[in-house]
Tab-separated table of C-alpha atoms in Angstrom:
chain	number	residue	atom	x	y	z
A	18	MET	CA	73.360	128.837	223.119
A	19	VAL	CA	70.192	126.898	222.686
A	20	SER	CA	70.240	123.999	220.252
A	21	ILE	CA	66.962	123.254	218.548
A	22	ILE	CA	66.492	119.857	216.909
A	23	SER	CA	63.607	119.597	214.475
A	24	ARG	CA	62.139	116.164	213.803
A	25	THR	CA	60.336	115.426	210.556
A	26	LEU	CA	57.512	112.988	210.882
A	27	VAL	CA	57.311	110.458	208.036
A	28	ASP	CA	54.098	108.658	207.192
A	29	PRO	CA	54.736	104.888	207.595
A	30	LYS	CA	52.391	104.269	204.657
A	31	SER	CA	54.620	106.323	202.344
A	32	ILE	CA	57.680	104.335	203.475
A	33	LYS	CA	55.842	101.088	202.769
A	34	LEU	CA	54.821	102.280	199.293
A	35	THR	CA	58.380	103.359	198.492
A	36	ASN	CA	59.696	99.941	199.517
A	37	GLN	CA	57.023	98.219	197.425
A	38	ARG	CA	57.951	100.296	194.395
A	39	LYS	CA	61.554	99.170	194.745
A	40	THR	CA	60.711	95.483	195.131
A	41	LYS	CA	57.793	95.029	192.721
A	42	ALA	CA	58.056	94.743	188.947
A	43	ILE	CA	54.434	95.878	188.607
A	44	LEU	CA	52.492	97.794	191.241
A	45	THR	CA	49.141	99.547	190.948
A	46	LYS	CA	47.333	101.540	193.599
A	47	GLY	CA	43.661	102.440	193.301
A	48	VAL	CA	43.558	102.341	189.502
A	49	GLU	CA	40.201	103.353	188.058
A	50	MET	CA	39.061	103.811	184.489
A	51	ALA	CA	35.848	105.415	183.295
A	52	PHE	CA	34.660	106.065	179.771
A	53	ARG	CA	32.064	108.708	178.968
A	54	SER	CA	29.467	108.301	176.239
A	55	GLY	CA	27.266	111.357	175.969
A	56	ARG	CA	25.875	111.999	179.431
A	57	GLU	CA	26.577	108.482	180.632
A	58	CYS	CA	29.740	107.399	182.421
A	59	PHE	CA	30.829	103.757	182.395
A	60	GLN	CA	33.147	102.624	185.198
A	61	VAL	CA	35.331	99.905	183.654
A	62	LEU	CA	37.935	99.525	186.423
A	63	LYS	CA	37.189	100.036	190.121
A	64	GLY	CA	40.078	100.636	192.526
A	65	ILE	CA	42.529	98.080	191.142
A	66	ASP	CA	45.413	97.115	193.443
A	67	LEU	CA	47.882	94.689	191.866
A	68	ASP	CA	51.457	93.763	192.649
A	69	VAL	CA	53.716	91.427	190.691
A	70	SER	CA	57.179	90.401	191.864
A	71	PRO	CA	60.201	90.315	189.523
A	72	GLY	CA	60.508	87.039	187.609
A	73	ASP	CA	56.911	85.955	188.261
A	74	ILE	CA	54.374	84.678	185.751
A	75	GLN	CA	51.152	86.515	186.589
A	76	LEU	CA	47.856	85.512	184.984
A	77	LEU	CA	45.014	88.003	184.775
A	78	MET	CA	41.799	86.071	184.160
A	79	GLY	CA	38.126	86.828	183.807
A	80	PRO	CA	35.208	86.773	181.359
A	81	SER	CA	34.975	88.973	178.276
A	82	GLY	CA	34.106	92.541	179.204
A	83	SER	CA	35.505	92.257	182.736
A	84	GLY	CA	38.167	94.926	182.141
A	85	LYS	CA	41.238	92.722	181.610
A	86	THR	CA	42.391	94.262	178.339
A	87	THR	CA	41.724	97.787	179.613
A	88	LEU	CA	43.929	97.097	182.638
A	89	LEU	CA	46.649	95.611	180.423
A	90	SER	CA	46.551	98.725	178.229
A	91	ILE	CA	46.986	100.909	181.320
A	92	LEU	CA	49.855	98.780	182.636
A	93	ALA	CA	51.526	99.014	179.227
A	94	GLY	CA	51.198	102.786	179.252
A	95	LEU	CA	48.826	102.800	176.278
A	96	LEU	CA	45.950	104.269	178.323
A	97	THR	CA	46.004	106.770	181.175
A	98	PRO	CA	43.766	105.779	184.111
A	99	THR	CA	41.050	108.089	185.407
A	100	ALA	CA	42.521	107.713	188.894
A	101	GLY	CA	45.291	105.827	190.679
A	102	SER	CA	48.974	105.137	190.095
A	103	VAL	CA	50.966	102.575	188.118
A	104	TYR	CA	54.583	101.739	188.913
A	105	LEU	CA	56.688	99.608	186.589
A	106	LEU	CA	60.191	98.625	187.725
A	107	GLY	CA	59.919	101.291	190.428
A	108	GLU	CA	59.008	104.085	187.984
A	109	GLU	CA	55.618	105.799	188.136
A	110	ILE	CA	54.551	105.682	184.501
A	111	THR	CA	51.298	107.563	185.177
A	112	LYS	CA	53.354	110.731	185.729
A	113	MET	CA	55.720	110.336	182.761
A	114	SER	CA	55.640	112.602	179.732
A	115	ARG	CA	54.550	110.980	176.466
A	116	GLU	CA	58.118	111.011	175.171
A	117	LYS	CA	59.601	109.463	178.315
A	118	LEU	CA	56.837	106.861	178.466
A	119	ALA	CA	57.383	105.851	174.829
A	120	ARG	CA	61.098	105.436	175.516
A	121	PHE	CA	60.385	103.456	178.702
A	122	ARG	CA	58.086	101.066	176.818
A	123	LEU	CA	60.637	100.566	174.064
A	124	GLU	CA	63.453	99.798	176.495
A	125	ASN	CA	61.591	97.700	179.055
A	126	ILE	CA	58.423	96.057	177.687
A	127	GLY	CA	57.942	93.246	175.187
A	128	PHE	CA	54.428	92.732	173.806
A	129	ILE	CA	52.721	89.568	172.579
A	130	PHE	CA	49.446	90.211	170.774
A	131	GLN	CA	46.412	87.963	170.379
A	132	GLY	CA	46.550	88.163	166.583
A	133	PHE	CA	50.357	87.721	166.389
A	134	ASN	CA	50.699	91.097	164.511
A	135	LEU	CA	53.507	89.801	162.304
A	136	PHE	CA	54.372	91.580	159.067
A	137	PRO	CA	53.279	89.150	156.302
A	138	ALA	CA	55.873	90.339	153.778
A	139	LEU	CA	58.777	89.745	156.193
A	140	THR	CA	60.401	86.458	157.169
A	141	ALA	CA	60.409	85.237	160.767
A	142	ALA	CA	63.950	86.546	161.180
A	143	GLU	CA	63.089	89.910	159.646
A	144	ASN	CA	60.084	90.300	161.955
A	145	VAL	CA	62.405	89.920	164.946
A	146	GLU	CA	65.152	92.054	163.406
A	147	LEU	CA	62.707	94.910	162.882
A	148	VAL	CA	62.153	95.255	166.645
A	149	LEU	CA	65.893	95.076	167.262
A	150	ASN	CA	66.436	97.808	164.669
A	151	ILE	CA	63.904	100.050	166.423
A	152	LYS	CA	65.835	99.493	169.645
A	153	GLY	CA	69.049	100.589	167.947
A	154	ILE	CA	70.510	97.122	167.302
A	155	LYS	CA	71.284	96.799	163.596
A	156	GLY	CA	73.305	94.962	160.969
A	157	ARG	CA	75.044	91.690	161.730
A	158	LEU	CA	74.407	92.008	165.458
A	159	ALA	CA	70.635	92.213	164.858
A	160	ARG	CA	70.732	89.250	162.460
A	161	ASN	CA	72.689	87.152	164.952
A	162	GLN	CA	70.360	88.025	167.817
A	163	ALA	CA	67.264	87.270	165.722
A	164	GLN	CA	68.724	83.896	164.765
A	165	TYR	CA	69.515	83.130	168.401
A	166	LEU	CA	66.030	84.077	169.618
A	167	LEU	CA	64.344	81.965	166.951
A	168	GLU	CA	66.583	79.043	167.902
A	169	GLN	CA	65.504	79.523	171.519
A	170	VAL	CA	61.843	79.154	170.550
A	171	GLY	CA	62.500	76.100	168.386
A	172	LEU	CA	62.377	77.748	164.964
A	173	ALA	CA	66.011	77.478	163.878
A	174	SER	CA	64.940	75.845	160.609
A	175	HIS	CA	62.152	78.357	159.933
A	176	THR	CA	64.001	81.665	160.078
A	177	ASN	CA	63.388	82.387	156.386
A	178	TYR	CA	59.715	81.377	156.427
A	179	LYS	CA	57.089	84.079	156.051
A	180	PRO	CA	54.045	84.074	158.394
A	181	GLY	CA	51.809	82.627	155.662
A	182	ASP	CA	53.971	79.492	155.635
A	183	LEU	CA	53.849	78.976	159.418
A	184	SER	CA	51.278	77.258	161.643
A	185	GLY	CA	49.459	79.169	164.389
A	186	GLY	CA	51.823	77.823	167.042
A	187	GLN	CA	54.866	78.732	164.973
A	188	LYS	CA	53.579	82.261	164.408
A	189	GLN	CA	53.130	82.673	168.152
A	190	ARG	CA	56.694	81.443	168.693
A	191	VAL	CA	57.916	84.146	166.318
A	192	ALA	CA	55.846	86.638	168.324
A	193	ILE	CA	57.510	85.429	171.527
A	194	ALA	CA	60.976	85.733	169.973
A	195	ARG	CA	60.088	89.262	168.900
A	196	ALA	CA	58.821	90.106	172.400
A	197	LEU	CA	62.109	88.912	173.889
A	198	ALA	CA	64.201	91.005	171.474
A	199	GLY	CA	66.446	93.351	173.401
A	200	ASN	CA	65.928	91.461	176.708
A	201	PRO	CA	62.952	93.434	178.101
A	202	GLN	CA	62.359	93.190	181.833
A	203	LEU	CA	58.591	93.039	181.366
A	204	ILE	CA	56.608	90.884	178.936
A	205	MET	CA	52.893	91.574	178.491
A	206	ALA	CA	50.715	89.163	176.541
A	207	ASP	CA	47.089	89.613	175.489
A	208	GLU	CA	45.278	86.270	175.013
A	209	PRO	CA	48.390	84.571	173.570
A	210	THR	CA	46.680	81.162	173.301
A	211	ALA	CA	43.345	82.319	171.855
A	212	ALA	CA	44.147	81.169	168.303
A	213	LEU	CA	45.891	77.932	169.318
A	214	ASP	CA	44.749	74.414	170.069
A	215	SER	CA	45.233	73.023	173.570
A	216	ARG	CA	48.623	71.411	172.963
A	217	SER	CA	50.108	74.325	171.021
A	218	GLY	CA	48.753	76.818	173.554
A	219	HIS	CA	50.239	75.013	176.527
A	220	ASN	CA	53.581	74.509	174.751
A	221	VAL	CA	53.802	78.193	173.867
A	222	ILE	CA	53.075	79.319	177.440
A	223	GLU	CA	55.486	76.764	178.887
A	224	LEU	CA	58.146	77.985	176.470
A	225	LEU	CA	57.463	81.574	177.477
A	226	ARG	CA	57.727	80.615	181.143
A	227	ILE	CA	61.078	78.854	180.683
A	228	LEU	CA	62.583	81.640	178.604
A	229	ALA	CA	61.310	84.328	180.953
A	230	LYS	CA	62.654	82.538	184.025
A	231	GLU	CA	66.061	82.098	182.394
A	232	GLU	CA	66.183	85.770	181.404
A	233	GLY	CA	64.687	86.980	184.701
A	234	SER	CA	61.788	88.758	183.015
A	235	THR	CA	58.386	89.349	184.600
A	236	VAL	CA	55.424	88.099	182.561
A	237	LEU	CA	51.832	89.334	182.721
A	238	ILE	CA	49.346	87.291	180.693
A	239	VAL	CA	45.746	88.376	180.114
A	240	THR	CA	43.668	85.302	179.333
A	241	HIS	CA	40.365	83.535	179.842
A	242	ASP	CA	42.023	80.180	179.077
A	243	PRO	CA	42.006	77.964	182.220
A	244	ARG	CA	44.312	75.424	180.534
A	245	ILE	CA	47.415	77.469	181.340
A	246	ILE	CA	46.839	78.127	185.047
A	247	ASP	CA	49.421	75.525	186.041
A	248	VAL	CA	52.316	77.516	184.539
A	249	ALA	CA	51.555	80.647	186.578
A	250	ASP	CA	53.144	81.761	189.830
A	251	ARG	CA	50.051	83.805	190.699
A	252	VAL	CA	46.544	84.245	189.317
A	253	ALA	CA	44.277	87.279	189.633
A	254	TYR	CA	40.600	87.272	188.644
A	255	MET	CA	38.618	90.185	187.252
A	256	GLU	CA	34.867	90.576	187.098
A	257	ASP	CA	32.858	93.754	186.535
A	258	GLY	CA	36.009	95.862	186.878
A	259	ILE	CA	36.959	94.465	190.286
A	260	LEU	CA	40.193	92.519	190.830
A	261	ARG	CA	40.692	89.621	193.209
A	262	GLN	CA	44.303	88.511	193.563
A	263	GLU	CA	45.245	85.092	194.933
């Protein structure tokens, strides 16, 4: 009897990519984005490779129009890139169905918006509770968690204040508490200090860094504000759709 042993050859590059996917909170490979206007095609992102380790604070910096917000939207699963792959927490979101992607975002990503995006008719606590309710946490448990999160961001005495009665820094703290609702593994922030003065902006980012480190979350911050570089673990720079990571 003749025994035949077949040997499957495995591409070392595919092994490396698989290992990266398992160890990186955020990983992009060759991400490109083009928008068409009539007969013209505008290349906004050009072969973006980015990797962010779990628990890191990653800044994404660059001038207006450099492609930062477009990249953030792709990483958040709000836009589909023209080419390339995006892996979050080891999952390739660029191949997910719309339903699975929406569920993944809800369970794993907390967002902080430039304009706060708080509901003006709701109190600080109710703004946080609303996110918890969407995630299936309701009733007394949601109220207790909202209270705890607002205490963590220094707003224990402002839980019943509506956004119109809060300063810019306090509104951003509510936004951070809301982003942390449900303990997301990823926090993505778009220009979180744009509406704040220097002191408030630095305090908010430092608070976000401390809370994220304690919870083990990974934070990606899109900004053109150089005042907050010192709180980052890593900084990447974008210009004309090209990324340089340091």
